[in-house]
Short mmCIF file of C-alpha atoms in Angstrom, two decimals:
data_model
loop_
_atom_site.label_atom_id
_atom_site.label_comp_id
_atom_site.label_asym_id
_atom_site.label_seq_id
_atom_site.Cartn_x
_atom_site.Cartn_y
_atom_site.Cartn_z
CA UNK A 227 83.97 53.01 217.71
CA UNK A 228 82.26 50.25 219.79
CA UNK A 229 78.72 49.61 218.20
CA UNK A 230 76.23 47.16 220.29
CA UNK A 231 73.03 46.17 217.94
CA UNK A 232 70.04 43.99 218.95
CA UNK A 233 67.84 42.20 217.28
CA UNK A 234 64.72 42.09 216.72
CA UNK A 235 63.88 45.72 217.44
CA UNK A 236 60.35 44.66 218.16
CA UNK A 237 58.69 42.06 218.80
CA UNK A 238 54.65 41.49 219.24
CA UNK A 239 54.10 38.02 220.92
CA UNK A 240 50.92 36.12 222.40
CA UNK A 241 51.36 35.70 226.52
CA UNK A 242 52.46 32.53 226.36
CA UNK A 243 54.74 32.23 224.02
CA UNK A 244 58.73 32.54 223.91
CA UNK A 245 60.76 34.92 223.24
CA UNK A 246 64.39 35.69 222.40
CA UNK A 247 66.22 39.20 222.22
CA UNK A 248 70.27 38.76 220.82
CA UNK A 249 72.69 41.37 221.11
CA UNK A 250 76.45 41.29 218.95
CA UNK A 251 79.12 43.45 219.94
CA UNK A 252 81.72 45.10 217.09
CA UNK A 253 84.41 44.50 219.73
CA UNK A 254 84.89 41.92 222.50
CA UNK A 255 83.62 42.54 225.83
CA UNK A 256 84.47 41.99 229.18
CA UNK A 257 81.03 41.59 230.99
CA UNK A 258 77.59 41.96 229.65
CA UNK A 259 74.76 43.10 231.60
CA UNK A 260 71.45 43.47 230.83
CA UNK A 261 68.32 46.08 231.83
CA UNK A 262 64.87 46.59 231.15
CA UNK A 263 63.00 49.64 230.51
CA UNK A 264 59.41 49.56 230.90
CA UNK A 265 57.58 52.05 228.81
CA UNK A 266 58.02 55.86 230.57
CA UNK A 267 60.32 54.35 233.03
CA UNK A 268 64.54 54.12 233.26
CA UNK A 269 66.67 50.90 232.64
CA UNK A 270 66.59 48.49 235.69
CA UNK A 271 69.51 46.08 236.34
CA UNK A 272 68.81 42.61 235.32
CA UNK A 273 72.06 40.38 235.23
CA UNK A 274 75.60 40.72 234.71
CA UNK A 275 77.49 37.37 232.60
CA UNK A 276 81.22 37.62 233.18
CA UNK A 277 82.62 34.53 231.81
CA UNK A 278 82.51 33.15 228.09
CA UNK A 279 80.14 30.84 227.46
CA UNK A 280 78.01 31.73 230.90
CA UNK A 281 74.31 30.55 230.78
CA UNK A 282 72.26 32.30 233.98
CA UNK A 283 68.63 31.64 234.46
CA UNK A 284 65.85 33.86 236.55
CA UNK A 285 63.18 32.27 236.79
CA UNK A 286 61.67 32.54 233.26
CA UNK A 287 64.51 34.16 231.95
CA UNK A 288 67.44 32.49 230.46
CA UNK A 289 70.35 34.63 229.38
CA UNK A 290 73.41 33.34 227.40
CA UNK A 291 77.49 34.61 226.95
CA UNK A 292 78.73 33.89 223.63
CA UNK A 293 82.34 32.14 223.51
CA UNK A 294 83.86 34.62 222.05
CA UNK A 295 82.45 37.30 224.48
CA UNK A 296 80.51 38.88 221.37
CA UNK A 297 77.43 38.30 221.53
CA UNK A 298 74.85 37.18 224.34
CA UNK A 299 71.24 36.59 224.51
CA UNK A 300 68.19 36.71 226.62
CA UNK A 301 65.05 34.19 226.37
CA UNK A 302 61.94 34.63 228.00
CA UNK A 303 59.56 31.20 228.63
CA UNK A 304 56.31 31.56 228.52
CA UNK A 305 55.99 34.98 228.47
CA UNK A 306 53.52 37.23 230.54
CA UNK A 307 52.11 40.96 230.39
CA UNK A 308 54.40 41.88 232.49
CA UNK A 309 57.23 41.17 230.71
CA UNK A 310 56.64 44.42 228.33
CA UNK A 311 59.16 46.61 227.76
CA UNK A 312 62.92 47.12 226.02
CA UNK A 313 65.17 45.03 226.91
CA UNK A 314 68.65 46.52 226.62
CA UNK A 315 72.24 44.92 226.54
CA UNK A 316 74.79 46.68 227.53
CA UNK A 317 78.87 45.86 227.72
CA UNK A 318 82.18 47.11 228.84
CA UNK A 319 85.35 46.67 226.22
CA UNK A 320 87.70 43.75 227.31
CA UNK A 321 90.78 45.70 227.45
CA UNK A 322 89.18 48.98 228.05
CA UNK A 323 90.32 51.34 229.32
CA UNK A 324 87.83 53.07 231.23
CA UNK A 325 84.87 51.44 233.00
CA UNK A 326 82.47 53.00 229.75
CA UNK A 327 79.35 51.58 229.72
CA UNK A 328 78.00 51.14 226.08
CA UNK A 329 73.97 50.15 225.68
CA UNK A 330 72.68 48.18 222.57
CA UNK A 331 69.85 49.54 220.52
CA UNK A 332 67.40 48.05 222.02
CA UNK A 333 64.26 44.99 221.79
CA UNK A 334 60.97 46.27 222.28
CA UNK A 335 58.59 43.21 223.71
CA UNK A 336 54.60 44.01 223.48
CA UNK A 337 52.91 41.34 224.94
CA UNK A 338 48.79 40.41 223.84
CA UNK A 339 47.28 39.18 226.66
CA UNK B 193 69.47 59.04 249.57
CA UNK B 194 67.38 55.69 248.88
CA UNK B 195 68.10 55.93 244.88
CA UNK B 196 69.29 58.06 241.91
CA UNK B 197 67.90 61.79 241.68
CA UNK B 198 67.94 63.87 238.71
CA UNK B 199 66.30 66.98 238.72
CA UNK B 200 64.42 68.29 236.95
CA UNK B 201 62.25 66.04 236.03
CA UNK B 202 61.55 68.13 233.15
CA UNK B 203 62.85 71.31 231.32
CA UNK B 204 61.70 73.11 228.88
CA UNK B 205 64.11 75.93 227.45
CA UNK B 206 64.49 78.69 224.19
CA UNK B 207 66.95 77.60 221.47
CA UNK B 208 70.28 79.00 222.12
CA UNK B 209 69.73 79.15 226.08
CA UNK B 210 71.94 77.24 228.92
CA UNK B 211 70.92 74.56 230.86
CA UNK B 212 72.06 72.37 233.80
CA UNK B 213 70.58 68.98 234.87
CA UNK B 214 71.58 67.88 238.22
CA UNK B 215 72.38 64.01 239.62
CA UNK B 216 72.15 63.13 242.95
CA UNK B 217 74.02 59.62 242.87
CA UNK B 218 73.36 57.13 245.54
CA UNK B 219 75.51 58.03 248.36
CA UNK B 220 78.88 55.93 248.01
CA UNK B 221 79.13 55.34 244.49
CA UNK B 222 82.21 56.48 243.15
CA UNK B 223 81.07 55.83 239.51
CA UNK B 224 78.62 57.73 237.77
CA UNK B 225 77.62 58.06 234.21
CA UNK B 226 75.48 60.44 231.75
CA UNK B 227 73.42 59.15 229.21
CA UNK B 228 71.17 61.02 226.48
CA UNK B 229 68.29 58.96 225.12
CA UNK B 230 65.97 59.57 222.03
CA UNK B 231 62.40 58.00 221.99
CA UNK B 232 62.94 54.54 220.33
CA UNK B 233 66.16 54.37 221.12
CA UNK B 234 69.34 52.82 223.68
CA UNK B 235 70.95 54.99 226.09
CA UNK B 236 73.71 57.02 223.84
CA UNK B 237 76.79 57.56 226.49
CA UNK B 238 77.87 60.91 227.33
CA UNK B 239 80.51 60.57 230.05
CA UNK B 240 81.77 58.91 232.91
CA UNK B 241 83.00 59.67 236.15
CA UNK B 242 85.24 57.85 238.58
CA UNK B 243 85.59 60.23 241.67
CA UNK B 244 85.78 63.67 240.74
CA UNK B 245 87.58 63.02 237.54
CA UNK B 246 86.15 62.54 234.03
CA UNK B 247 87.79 59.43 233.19
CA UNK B 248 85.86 59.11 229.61
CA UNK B 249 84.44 62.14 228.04
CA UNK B 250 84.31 60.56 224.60
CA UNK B 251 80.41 60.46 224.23
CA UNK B 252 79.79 64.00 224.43
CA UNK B 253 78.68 65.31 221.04
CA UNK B 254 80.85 68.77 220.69
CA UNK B 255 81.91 71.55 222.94
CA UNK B 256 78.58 72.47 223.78
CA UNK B 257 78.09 69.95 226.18
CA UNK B 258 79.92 69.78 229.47
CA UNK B 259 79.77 67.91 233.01
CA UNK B 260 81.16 68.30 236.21
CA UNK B 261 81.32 66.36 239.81
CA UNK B 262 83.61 68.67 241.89
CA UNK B 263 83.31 66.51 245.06
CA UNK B 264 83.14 63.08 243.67
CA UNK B 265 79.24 62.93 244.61
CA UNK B 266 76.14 65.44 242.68
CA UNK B 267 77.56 65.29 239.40
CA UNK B 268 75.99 68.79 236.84
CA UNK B 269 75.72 68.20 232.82
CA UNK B 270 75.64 71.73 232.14
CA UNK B 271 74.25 72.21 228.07
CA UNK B 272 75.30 75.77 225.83
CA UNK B 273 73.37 77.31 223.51
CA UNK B 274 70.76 74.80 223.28
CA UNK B 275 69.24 73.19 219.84
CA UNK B 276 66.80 72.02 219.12
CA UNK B 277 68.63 68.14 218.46
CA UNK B 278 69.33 68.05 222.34
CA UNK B 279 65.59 67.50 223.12
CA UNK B 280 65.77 64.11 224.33
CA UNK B 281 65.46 62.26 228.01
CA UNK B 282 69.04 62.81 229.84
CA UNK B 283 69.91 59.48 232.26
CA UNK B 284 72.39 59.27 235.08
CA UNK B 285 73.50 56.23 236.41
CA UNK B 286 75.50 55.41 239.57
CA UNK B 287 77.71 52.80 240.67
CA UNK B 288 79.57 51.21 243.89
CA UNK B 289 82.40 49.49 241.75
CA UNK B 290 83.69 49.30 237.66
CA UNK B 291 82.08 46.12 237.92
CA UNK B 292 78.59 45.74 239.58
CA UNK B 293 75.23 46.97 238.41
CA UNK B 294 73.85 50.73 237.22
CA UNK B 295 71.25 51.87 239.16
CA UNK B 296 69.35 54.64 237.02
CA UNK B 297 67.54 58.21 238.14
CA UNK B 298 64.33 58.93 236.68
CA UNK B 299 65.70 61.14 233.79
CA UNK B 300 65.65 64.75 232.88
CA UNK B 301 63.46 65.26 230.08
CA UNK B 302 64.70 67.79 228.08
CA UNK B 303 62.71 70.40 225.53
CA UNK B 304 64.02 72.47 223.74
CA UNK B 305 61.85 74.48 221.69
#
């Protein structure tokens, strides 16, 4: 079956510095979105990428489509305290055919302040 | 209502007793998933509904493990003879169209002891 991993599965960082979460897909995907979960909390809606090769930015956060709709990733400048949490991927199958929604494993970010 | 409600927020329940966990999707989503996730881990889908039908039932584990949304809107996971491997922190997720953002409830946390 469809299998979404992420790497790292934690990461420790000083505020400050960058950091970079990537998630590959076994199959290709139609859209990828991605949610954060801060720690005792549920997954919040961050962005959706749609198209291959899609770069979006928030602010501080830079996420990236891979060309072949594989594999995307999420950068965070500069980071902050608030930025702790897991960051989740999560993608539909191009081709699928239901609307399931399959999460990846998962990036834990601890931030020292 | 304003967002996604689960209830309850927590259960605690004998091996080999039934349970029920109840969403409360926003009102107007026609989509709405189940999700079961372990500490550490990424949301593990269950099932997902489009209306009243169950239009992917592929994540639930085994026959124990049922859901139902008889008027396309509060959607019940209903769980038999509980074990002790269902302890974990039960998600729903709505949805206004296949393609747009999940918003999340709160989660059930469930015990079973």
């Amino acid at each position: 079956g469809q299998q979404v991993m992420q790497i790292p599965q934690y990461q420790h960082v000083q505020e400050g510095e960058d950091f970079t979460t990537y998630c590959n897909s076994s199959t290709t995907l139609s859209n990828i979105q991605w949610y954060k979960q801060r720690p005792g909390g549920h997954p919040v809606f961050l962005i959706q990428l749609v198209k291959s090769g899609e770069v979006k930015k928030q602010k501080r956060l830079t996420f990236q489509f891979g060309e072949a709709k594989k594999n995307s990733s999420l950068h965070i400048t500069a980071t902050q305290t608030t930025d702790v949490g897991t960051y989740f991927c999560a993608g539909r199958n191009y081709g699928g055919a239901t609307n399931k929604l399959i999460f990846g494993t998962g990036t834990l970010l601890a931030v020292q302040p | 209502g304003a967002g996604v409600s689960q209830t309850p927020s927590n259960k605690v329940t004998e091996k080999g007793k039934y349970v029920e966990l109840r969403c409360d999707p926003i009102s107007g989503h026609t989509a709405l998933y189940w999700y079961r996730q372990s500490l550490g881990q990424g949301p593990e889908f269950l099932i997902y509904f489009q209306g009243t039908g169950a239009a992917d039932d592929s994540g639930l584990p085994n026959d124990r493990f049922f859901a139902v949304r008889p008027e396309g809107s509060v959607s019940t996971l209903k769980i038999q003879r509980t074990e002790r491997g269902d302890s974990a922190v039960y998600l729903c997720a709505s949805k206004s169209q296949p393609n747009t953002e999940a918003f999340f409830g709160q989660g059930t946390r469930l015990t079973v002891v």
